[in-house]
Amino acid sequence: MGYSCIKQGDPFSSFIGNKTLELCTKKSKRNFAVTKMSEKVFDYNAIGKEVDFQKLSDELFKKLEKNQLFF
């Protein structure tokens, strides 16, 4: 998705969410940021982490603008 955004000239950012919403990559339009995001997600230790889905969705909706998409 990151490469698709870059190809279209749109910026992207990414987050890792469990009990808190952690910024994975800042908003960018560069290929390097997609590579960096992939490395951070791959290296993230998710074992034993709990997810508070209500808090996570509330935080995401605060950060999203009207015409943004998230996965």
mmCIF file of N, CA and C in Angstrom, residues 7-60:
data_model
loop_
_atom_site.group_PDB
_atom_site.id
_atom_site.type_symbol
_atom_site.label_atom_id
_atom_site.label_comp_id
_atom_site.label_asym_id
_atom_site.label_seq_id
_atom_site.Cartn_x
_atom_site.Cartn_y
_atom_site.Cartn_z
ATOM 1 N N LYS A 7 3.448 5.936 -5.674
ATOM 2 C CA LYS A 7 3.261 5.940 -7.123
ATOM 3 C C LYS A 7 2.211 6.975 -7.542
ATOM 4 N N GLN A 8 1.188 7.146 -6.704
ATOM 5 C CA GLN A 8 0.123 8.107 -7.005
ATOM 6 C C GLN A 8 0.459 9.516 -6.535
ATOM 7 N N GLY A 9 1.613 9.675 -5.879
ATOM 8 C CA GLY A 9 2.016 10.985 -5.395
ATOM 9 C C GLY A 9 1.390 11.379 -4.075
ATOM 10 N N ASP A 10 0.832 10.404 -3.352
ATOM 11 C CA ASP A 10 0.206 10.671 -2.061
ATOM 12 C C ASP A 10 1.147 10.279 -0.930
ATOM 13 N N PRO A 11 1.143 11.024 0.169
ATOM 14 C CA PRO A 11 1.958 10.631 1.320
ATOM 15 C C PRO A 11 1.289 9.486 2.084
ATOM 16 N N PHE A 12 2.079 8.748 2.824
ATOM 17 C CA PHE A 12 1.536 7.696 3.685
ATOM 18 C C PHE A 12 2.259 7.746 5.027
ATOM 19 N N SER A 13 1.647 7.203 6.039
ATOM 20 C CA SER A 13 2.281 7.000 7.339
ATOM 21 C C SER A 13 1.769 5.685 7.879
ATOM 22 N N SER A 14 2.454 5.155 8.871
ATOM 23 C CA SER A 14 2.031 3.864 9.413
ATOM 24 C C SER A 14 2.140 3.873 10.929
ATOM 25 N N PHE A 15 1.318 3.041 11.543
ATOM 26 C CA PHE A 15 1.268 2.925 12.990
ATOM 27 C C PHE A 15 1.261 1.452 13.372
ATOM 28 N N ILE A 16 1.783 1.172 14.548
ATOM 29 C CA ILE A 16 1.667 -0.154 15.150
ATOM 30 C C ILE A 16 0.790 0.031 16.384
ATOM 31 N N GLY A 17 -0.258 -0.739 16.478
ATOM 32 C CA GLY A 17 -1.190 -0.548 17.581
ATOM 33 C C GLY A 17 -1.336 -1.777 18.452
ATOM 34 N N ASN A 18 -1.265 -1.579 19.739
ATOM 35 C CA ASN A 18 -1.654 -2.578 20.721
ATOM 36 C C ASN A 18 -2.353 -1.807 21.840
ATOM 37 N N LYS A 19 -1.840 -1.741 23.045
ATOM 38 C CA LYS A 19 -2.492 -0.921 24.065
ATOM 39 C C LYS A 19 -2.342 0.561 23.763
ATOM 40 N N THR A 20 -1.277 0.905 23.063
ATOM 41 C CA THR A 20 -1.062 2.284 22.642
ATOM 42 C C THR A 20 -0.851 2.301 21.135
ATOM 43 N N LEU A 21 -0.967 3.458 20.560
ATOM 44 C CA LEU A 21 -0.753 3.632 19.129
ATOM 45 C C LEU A 21 0.649 4.197 18.941
ATOM 46 N N GLU A 22 1.531 3.406 18.349
ATOM 47 C CA GLU A 22 2.917 3.817 18.165
ATOM 48 C C GLU A 22 3.142 4.205 16.712
ATOM 49 N N LEU A 23 3.804 5.325 16.514
ATOM 50 C CA LEU A 23 4.131 5.771 15.168
ATOM 51 C C LEU A 23 5.237 4.891 14.615
ATOM 52 N N CYS A 24 4.981 4.287 13.483
ATOM 53 C CA CYS A 24 5.970 3.432 12.837
ATOM 54 C C CYS A 24 6.779 4.260 11.843
ATOM 55 N N THR A 25 6.102 5.033 11.013
ATOM 56 C CA THR A 25 6.778 5.935 10.083
ATOM 57 C C THR A 25 6.018 7.250 10.013
ATOM 58 N N LYS A 26 6.754 8.334 9.869
ATOM 59 C CA LYS A 26 6.143 9.647 9.684
ATOM 60 C C LYS A 26 5.596 9.748 8.265
ATOM 61 N N LYS A 27 4.735 10.712 8.045
ATOM 62 C CA LYS A 27 4.142 10.925 6.726
ATOM 63 C C LYS A 27 5.254 11.205 5.712
ATOM 64 N N SER A 28 5.236 10.458 4.610
ATOM 65 C CA SER A 28 6.306 10.566 3.623
ATOM 66 C C SER A 28 5.805 10.179 2.239
ATOM 67 N N LYS A 29 6.561 10.592 1.220
ATOM 68 C CA LYS A 29 6.297 10.205 -0.165
ATOM 69 C C LYS A 29 7.518 9.521 -0.770
ATOM 70 N N ARG A 30 8.382 8.943 0.060
ATOM 71 C CA ARG A 30 9.636 8.362 -0.415
ATOM 72 C C ARG A 30 9.634 6.840 -0.304
ATOM 73 N N ASN A 31 10.286 6.191 -1.261
ATOM 74 C CA ASN A 31 10.412 4.731 -1.242
ATOM 75 C C ASN A 31 11.148 4.246 -0.006
ATOM 76 N N PHE A 32 12.121 5.030 0.450
ATOM 77 C CA PHE A 32 12.893 4.648 1.632
ATOM 78 C C PHE A 32 11.985 4.453 2.849
ATOM 79 N N ALA A 33 10.954 5.267 2.979
ATOM 80 C CA ALA A 33 10.043 5.171 4.123
ATOM 81 C C ALA A 33 9.271 3.854 4.112
ATOM 82 N N VAL A 34 8.931 3.350 2.937
ATOM 83 C CA VAL A 34 8.237 2.059 2.844
ATOM 84 C C VAL A 34 9.172 0.942 3.287
ATOM 85 N N THR A 35 10.415 1.015 2.856
ATOM 86 C CA THR A 35 11.404 0.014 3.267
ATOM 87 C C THR A 35 11.600 0.058 4.774
ATOM 88 N N LYS A 36 11.729 1.248 5.330
ATOM 89 C CA LYS A 36 11.913 1.414 6.774
ATOM 90 C C LYS A 36 10.700 0.879 7.535
ATOM 91 N N MET A 37 9.497 1.164 7.034
ATOM 92 C CA MET A 37 8.278 0.672 7.667
ATOM 93 C C MET A 37 8.262 -0.856 7.681
ATOM 94 N N SER A 38 8.606 -1.465 6.566
ATOM 95 C CA SER A 38 8.627 -2.925 6.474
ATOM 96 C C SER A 38 9.597 -3.529 7.484
ATOM 97 N N GLU A 39 10.763 -2.923 7.629
ATOM 98 C CA GLU A 39 11.754 -3.403 8.590
ATOM 99 C C GLU A 39 11.227 -3.290 10.018
ATOM 100 N N LYS A 40 10.604 -2.153 10.351
ATOM 101 C CA LYS A 40 10.083 -1.960 11.708
ATOM 102 C C LYS A 40 8.964 -2.949 12.028
ATOM 103 N N VAL A 41 8.071 -3.192 11.082
ATOM 104 C CA VAL A 41 6.982 -4.146 11.305
ATOM 105 C C VAL A 41 7.535 -5.556 11.453
ATOM 106 N N PHE A 42 8.511 -5.908 10.618
ATOM 107 C CA PHE A 42 9.113 -7.232 10.683
ATOM 108 C C PHE A 42 9.847 -7.449 12.012
ATOM 109 N N ASP A 43 10.529 -6.421 12.511
ATOM 110 C CA ASP A 43 11.317 -6.537 13.742
ATOM 111 C C ASP A 43 10.497 -6.327 15.007
ATOM 112 N N TYR A 44 9.238 -5.912 14.889
ATOM 113 C CA TYR A 44 8.408 -5.625 16.055
ATOM 114 C C TYR A 44 8.072 -6.918 16.795
ATOM 115 N N ASN A 45 8.295 -6.912 18.090
ATOM 116 C CA ASN A 45 8.006 -8.081 18.921
ATOM 117 C C ASN A 45 6.555 -8.002 19.408
ATOM 118 N N ALA A 46 5.676 -8.735 18.746
ATOM 119 C CA ALA A 46 4.244 -8.684 19.064
ATOM 120 C C ALA A 46 3.819 -9.750 20.070
ATOM 121 N N ILE A 47 4.709 -10.652 20.415
ATOM 122 C CA ILE A 47 4.357 -11.743 21.333
ATOM 123 C C ILE A 47 4.115 -11.180 22.726
ATOM 124 N N GLY A 48 2.984 -11.557 23.294
ATOM 125 C CA GLY A 48 2.639 -11.144 24.650
ATOM 126 C C GLY A 48 2.013 -9.767 24.753
ATOM 127 N N LYS A 49 1.783 -9.104 23.641
ATOM 128 C CA LYS A 49 1.165 -7.776 23.656
ATOM 129 C C LYS A 49 -0.355 -7.932 23.647
ATOM 130 N N GLU A 50 -1.029 -7.085 24.402
ATOM 131 C CA GLU A 50 -2.484 -7.075 24.421
ATOM 132 C C GLU A 50 -2.983 -5.900 23.588
ATOM 133 N N VAL A 51 -4.154 -6.064 22.996
ATOM 134 C CA VAL A 51 -4.719 -5.013 22.151
ATOM 135 C C VAL A 51 -6.026 -4.524 22.762
ATOM 136 N N ASP A 52 -6.125 -3.221 22.928
ATOM 137 C CA ASP A 52 -7.368 -2.593 23.350
ATOM 138 C C ASP A 52 -7.996 -1.987 22.098
ATOM 139 N N PHE A 53 -8.859 -2.764 21.439
ATOM 140 C CA PHE A 53 -9.406 -2.366 20.145
ATOM 141 C C PHE A 53 -10.218 -1.080 20.208
ATOM 142 N N GLN A 54 -10.944 -0.865 21.281
ATOM 143 C CA GLN A 54 -11.746 0.359 21.397
ATOM 144 C C GLN A 54 -10.844 1.579 21.467
ATOM 145 N N LYS A 55 -9.831 1.523 22.325
ATOM 146 C CA LYS A 55 -8.901 2.639 22.457
ATOM 147 C C LYS A 55 -8.129 2.857 21.152
ATOM 148 N N LEU A 56 -7.733 1.761 20.525
ATOM 149 C CA LEU A 56 -6.983 1.829 19.268
ATOM 150 C C LEU A 56 -7.817 2.502 18.173
ATOM 151 N N SER A 57 -9.062 2.102 18.025
ATOM 152 C CA SER A 57 -9.908 2.709 16.991
ATOM 153 C C SER A 57 -10.197 4.174 17.302
ATOM 154 N N ASP A 58 -10.387 4.515 18.564
ATOM 155 C CA ASP A 58 -10.604 5.914 18.935
ATOM 156 C C ASP A 58 -9.400 6.776 18.567
ATOM 157 N N GLU A 59 -8.191 6.286 18.853
ATOM 158 C CA GLU A 59 -6.968 7.019 18.538
ATOM 159 C C GLU A 59 -6.783 7.176 17.031
ATOM 160 N N LEU A 60 -7.052 6.110 16.277
ATOM 161 C CA LEU A 60 -6.898 6.178 14.826
ATOM 162 C C LEU A 60 -7.863 7.181 14.200
#
